[in-house]
Short mmCIF file of C-alpha atoms in Angstrom, two decimals:
data_model
loop_
_atom_site.label_atom_id
_atom_site.label_comp_id
_atom_site.label_asym_id
_atom_site.label_seq_id
_atom_site.Cartn_x
_atom_site.Cartn_y
_atom_site.Cartn_z
CA UNK A 1 -5.87 -5.17 -38.21
CA UNK A 2 -3.45 -3.08 -35.46
CA UNK A 3 0.35 -3.43 -36.42
CA UNK A 4 2.57 -4.93 -33.82
CA UNK A 5 4.40 -0.90 -33.45
CA UNK A 6 0.56 -0.20 -32.40
CA UNK A 7 -0.03 -2.70 -29.98
CA UNK A 8 2.05 -1.89 -27.36
CA UNK A 9 -0.17 1.81 -27.71
CA UNK A 10 -3.24 0.08 -27.92
CA UNK A 11 -2.75 -1.69 -24.49
CA UNK A 12 -1.02 0.72 -22.59
CA UNK A 13 -4.30 2.75 -23.64
CA UNK A 14 -6.09 0.17 -21.49
CA UNK A 15 -4.21 0.84 -18.31
CA UNK A 16 -4.83 4.41 -18.45
CA UNK A 17 -8.41 3.67 -19.19
CA UNK A 18 -8.74 1.27 -15.78
CA UNK A 19 -7.45 4.47 -14.08
CA UNK A 20 -4.15 3.67 -13.33
CA UNK A 21 -0.51 3.39 -14.49
CA UNK A 22 2.24 3.74 -11.82
CA UNK A 23 4.65 6.11 -12.37
CA UNK A 24 7.39 4.91 -14.09
CA UNK A 25 5.60 2.79 -15.66
CA UNK A 26 5.59 4.41 -19.06
CA UNK A 27 8.86 3.20 -20.08
CA UNK A 28 8.15 -0.18 -19.14
CA UNK A 29 6.03 -0.26 -22.55
CA UNK A 30 8.79 -1.47 -24.84
CA UNK A 31 8.42 -3.28 -28.38
CA UNK A 32 12.23 -3.98 -28.32
CA UNK A 33 12.62 -6.61 -25.69
CA UNK A 34 12.71 -10.43 -26.19
CA UNK A 35 9.47 -12.14 -25.90
CA UNK A 36 7.27 -9.10 -27.74
CA UNK A 37 6.31 -6.24 -25.87
CA UNK A 38 5.59 -5.48 -22.22
CA UNK A 39 3.51 -3.62 -20.15
CA UNK A 40 4.08 -2.97 -16.25
CA UNK A 41 7.39 -5.50 -16.52
CA UNK A 42 4.83 -7.75 -17.87
CA UNK A 43 4.28 -9.69 -21.31
CA UNK A 44 1.38 -8.71 -23.53
CA UNK A 45 -0.25 -11.71 -25.05
CA UNK A 46 3.80 -12.36 -25.87
CA UNK A 47 2.68 -15.48 -27.46
CA UNK A 48 -0.17 -13.95 -29.70
CA UNK A 49 0.53 -13.69 -32.81
CA UNK A 50 0.49 -10.04 -34.06
CA UNK A 51 -2.12 -10.93 -36.83
CA UNK A 52 -4.17 -12.47 -34.15
CA UNK A 53 -4.77 -9.06 -33.07
CA UNK A 54 -8.60 -7.90 -33.00
CA UNK A 55 -9.03 -5.10 -36.14
CA UNK A 56 -9.03 -1.54 -34.69
CA UNK A 57 -13.11 -0.83 -33.64
CA UNK A 58 -14.11 -3.93 -33.94
CA UNK A 59 -16.71 -6.34 -31.34
CA UNK A 60 -13.00 -8.22 -30.23
CA UNK A 61 -11.19 -5.31 -30.41
CA UNK A 62 -13.63 -3.65 -27.69
CA UNK A 63 -14.26 -6.92 -26.07
CA UNK A 64 -10.62 -7.55 -25.56
CA UNK A 65 -10.06 -3.63 -24.66
CA UNK A 66 -12.45 -4.02 -21.48
CA UNK A 67 -10.90 -7.29 -20.67
CA UNK A 68 -7.86 -5.72 -20.27
CA UNK A 69 -9.11 -2.53 -18.43
CA UNK A 70 -10.36 -4.93 -16.01
CA UNK A 71 -7.15 -6.72 -15.71
CA UNK A 72 -5.48 -3.17 -14.70
CA UNK A 73 -8.09 -2.62 -12.05
CA UNK A 74 -7.78 -5.50 -10.57
CA UNK A 75 -3.88 -4.34 -10.64
CA UNK A 76 -4.85 -1.32 -9.25
CA UNK A 77 -4.32 -1.07 -5.56
CA UNK A 78 -3.11 -4.66 -5.46
CA UNK A 79 0.06 -5.69 -4.44
CA UNK A 80 2.02 -5.68 -7.51
CA UNK A 81 1.27 -1.73 -7.86
CA UNK A 82 2.44 -1.16 -4.38
CA UNK A 83 5.31 -3.29 -5.11
CA UNK A 84 6.32 -1.13 -8.28
CA UNK A 85 5.49 2.09 -6.51
CA UNK A 86 7.69 1.62 -3.12
CA UNK A 87 10.77 -0.53 -5.14
CA UNK A 88 9.81 -3.40 -2.49
CA UNK A 89 9.89 -6.57 -2.68
CA UNK A 90 6.60 -8.21 -4.29
CA UNK A 91 6.51 -11.07 -1.29
CA UNK A 92 6.64 -7.88 0.73
CA UNK A 93 4.21 -5.77 -0.78
CA UNK A 94 2.02 -8.63 -0.55
CA UNK A 95 2.43 -9.20 3.35
CA UNK A 96 1.64 -5.74 3.70
CA UNK A 97 -1.50 -6.09 1.80
CA UNK A 98 -3.17 -9.39 2.80
CA UNK A 99 -2.30 -8.23 6.83
CA UNK A 100 -3.81 -4.50 6.24
CA UNK A 101 -6.43 -6.26 5.04
CA UNK A 102 -6.87 -8.96 7.26
CA UNK A 103 -7.11 -6.38 9.96
CA UNK A 104 -9.41 -4.09 8.53
CA UNK A 105 -6.61 -1.32 7.54
CA UNK A 106 -6.77 0.10 4.14
CA UNK A 107 -3.68 -0.68 2.49
CA UNK A 108 -2.73 2.33 0.82
CA UNK A 109 -2.48 3.51 4.53
CA UNK A 110 -0.24 0.41 5.76
CA UNK A 111 1.84 0.81 3.14
CA UNK A 112 2.14 4.70 3.61
CA UNK A 113 2.66 3.81 7.47
CA UNK A 114 5.28 1.37 7.21
CA UNK A 115 7.24 3.62 4.49
CA UNK A 116 7.57 6.45 6.82
CA UNK A 117 7.98 4.17 10.59
CA UNK A 118 10.39 1.90 8.74
CA UNK A 119 11.33 2.35 5.13
CA UNK A 120 10.36 -0.93 4.81
CA UNK A 121 12.99 -2.44 6.53
CA UNK A 122 12.00 -5.48 9.17
CA UNK A 123 14.91 -5.49 11.24
CA UNK A 124 14.77 -0.98 11.80
CA UNK A 125 15.48 -0.56 15.31
CA UNK A 126 15.02 3.17 16.94
CA UNK A 127 16.91 4.66 19.24
CA UNK A 128 13.90 4.94 21.64
CA UNK A 129 13.80 0.79 20.99
CA UNK A 130 11.04 0.51 18.40
CA UNK A 131 11.33 -2.38 16.54
CA UNK A 132 10.10 -3.57 13.02
CA UNK A 133 8.19 -2.38 10.11
CA UNK A 134 5.67 -0.72 12.17
CA UNK A 135 8.33 0.23 14.78
CA UNK A 136 6.45 -1.11 17.66
CA UNK A 137 7.62 0.02 21.57
CA UNK A 138 8.72 -3.54 23.36
CA UNK A 139 5.67 -2.71 25.88
CA UNK A 140 2.95 -1.68 22.87
CA UNK A 141 3.93 -5.49 21.13
CA UNK A 142 3.52 -7.23 23.94
CA UNK A 143 0.41 -5.43 25.51
CA UNK A 144 -0.89 -6.35 21.85
CA UNK A 145 0.27 -9.58 21.48
CA UNK A 146 1.63 -11.64 24.84
CA UNK A 147 3.48 -14.19 22.32
CA UNK A 148 5.52 -11.19 21.49
CA UNK A 149 8.26 -11.67 24.46
CA UNK A 150 12.02 -11.42 22.53
CA UNK A 151 12.98 -8.40 20.11
CA UNK A 152 12.91 -11.91 17.67
CA UNK A 153 9.30 -11.89 17.51
CA UNK A 154 8.53 -8.49 17.53
CA UNK A 155 9.97 -8.17 14.28
CA UNK A 156 9.17 -11.06 12.33
CA UNK A 157 6.97 -9.43 9.71
CA UNK A 158 3.51 -10.64 9.69
CA UNK A 159 3.47 -10.23 13.61
CA UNK A 160 5.08 -6.83 13.44
CA UNK A 161 2.20 -6.15 10.46
CA UNK A 162 -0.43 -7.68 12.40
CA UNK A 163 -0.07 -6.02 15.62
CA UNK A 164 0.57 -2.31 14.13
CA UNK A 165 -2.35 -2.91 12.23
CA UNK A 166 -4.42 -4.08 14.97
CA UNK A 167 -3.52 -0.77 17.31
CA UNK A 168 -3.99 1.40 14.35
CA UNK A 169 -7.52 0.42 14.07
CA UNK A 170 -7.87 0.57 17.71
CA UNK A 171 -6.84 4.59 17.71
CA UNK A 172 -9.01 5.27 15.01
CA UNK A 173 -12.08 4.02 16.73
CA UNK A 174 -10.97 5.35 20.74
CA UNK A 175 -10.70 8.93 18.11
CA UNK A 176 -14.00 8.78 16.66
CA UNK A 177 -12.50 7.67 13.19
CA UNK A 178 -10.21 11.11 13.36
CA UNK A 179 -6.98 9.47 11.49
CA UNK A 180 -4.94 12.15 12.32
CA UNK A 181 -4.88 12.12 15.98
CA UNK A 182 -5.12 8.52 15.60
CA UNK A 183 -1.50 8.27 13.60
CA UNK A 184 -0.58 10.76 15.96
CA UNK A 185 -1.13 8.40 19.09
CA UNK A 186 0.56 5.64 17.30
CA UNK A 187 3.84 7.78 16.55
CA UNK A 188 3.49 9.97 20.19
CA UNK A 189 1.38 7.55 22.33
CA UNK A 190 -1.84 7.96 23.24
CA UNK A 191 -1.19 9.47 26.75
CA UNK A 192 0.66 12.60 25.10
CA UNK A 193 -1.96 13.49 22.69
CA UNK A 194 -4.89 13.08 25.30
CA UNK A 195 -2.78 15.43 27.57
CA UNK A 196 -2.78 18.25 24.63
CA UNK A 197 -5.86 17.43 23.67
CA UNK A 198 -7.07 18.48 27.55
CA UNK A 199 -5.04 21.60 27.85
CA UNK A 200 -6.37 23.29 24.37
CA UNK A 201 -3.27 22.28 22.04
CA UNK A 202 -2.77 21.20 18.60
CA UNK A 203 -0.84 17.48 19.01
CA UNK A 204 0.48 17.82 15.59
CA UNK A 205 3.94 17.25 15.17
CA UNK A 206 4.62 16.84 11.61
CA UNK A 207 4.21 13.37 11.60
CA UNK A 208 1.11 13.30 9.74
CA UNK A 209 1.83 15.15 6.53
CA UNK A 210 4.94 12.40 7.01
CA UNK A 211 2.56 9.70 6.63
CA UNK A 212 -0.41 10.99 4.40
CA UNK A 213 1.54 13.32 2.19
CA UNK A 214 0.36 16.62 0.55
CA UNK A 215 -0.99 17.85 -2.13
CA UNK A 216 -2.49 15.54 -5.12
CA UNK A 217 -0.69 12.69 -3.45
CA UNK A 218 -2.18 13.44 0.01
CA UNK A 219 -4.24 10.73 1.29
CA UNK A 220 -7.85 10.64 1.38
CA UNK A 221 -9.30 7.94 3.13
CA UNK A 222 -10.41 6.86 6.25
CA UNK A 223 -8.10 4.65 7.31
CA UNK A 224 -10.51 1.83 7.11
CA UNK A 225 -10.97 -0.76 4.84
CA UNK A 226 -14.46 -0.08 3.00
CA UNK A 227 -16.37 -3.29 3.18
#
């Protein structure tokens, strides 16, 4: 039988097998918190008495290991994971994840874009007049959604996210899937990007590195949600 001191390590291994243990989550594995061991802040079967655990190596053990791995795969890339990674409210993480998915944008990219644009502040205003989570300019917002006639409407989180994701998807299509150009157009305007391209200049201004990152943390997807 797995002893109580061994159980947290066993089920933490499940997260590793699932391919996801977020940065800083390891210290969330604890056997000293009330209610039993916790992983990622979630009780690990705290109601189950230790003696109910299957013996290590038994069929029941491997069955439960697979079940736990499946659970962590479901968490990987979901709102809960992003809420932990960026330390933002769960409700905001759910909104970003849901709207991005509905608009066909990879949620991973959407979170990176919102972080770069507004730092996850729905009331953000730039000196140039951009508003909200996705930092939409008022004229762009009205072009995307005719109902966005006031600053308050533009800064409404769901409407702002939806318009911003829709705009990014249109730009990705315009530049034939070139995510770097699409992001630069999102930041600088497609007119400025097109002008530089016509003149044989690289439109890069450093913005794509802010969004996509670099090294092992670099985003390597297409920007669009795989279906």
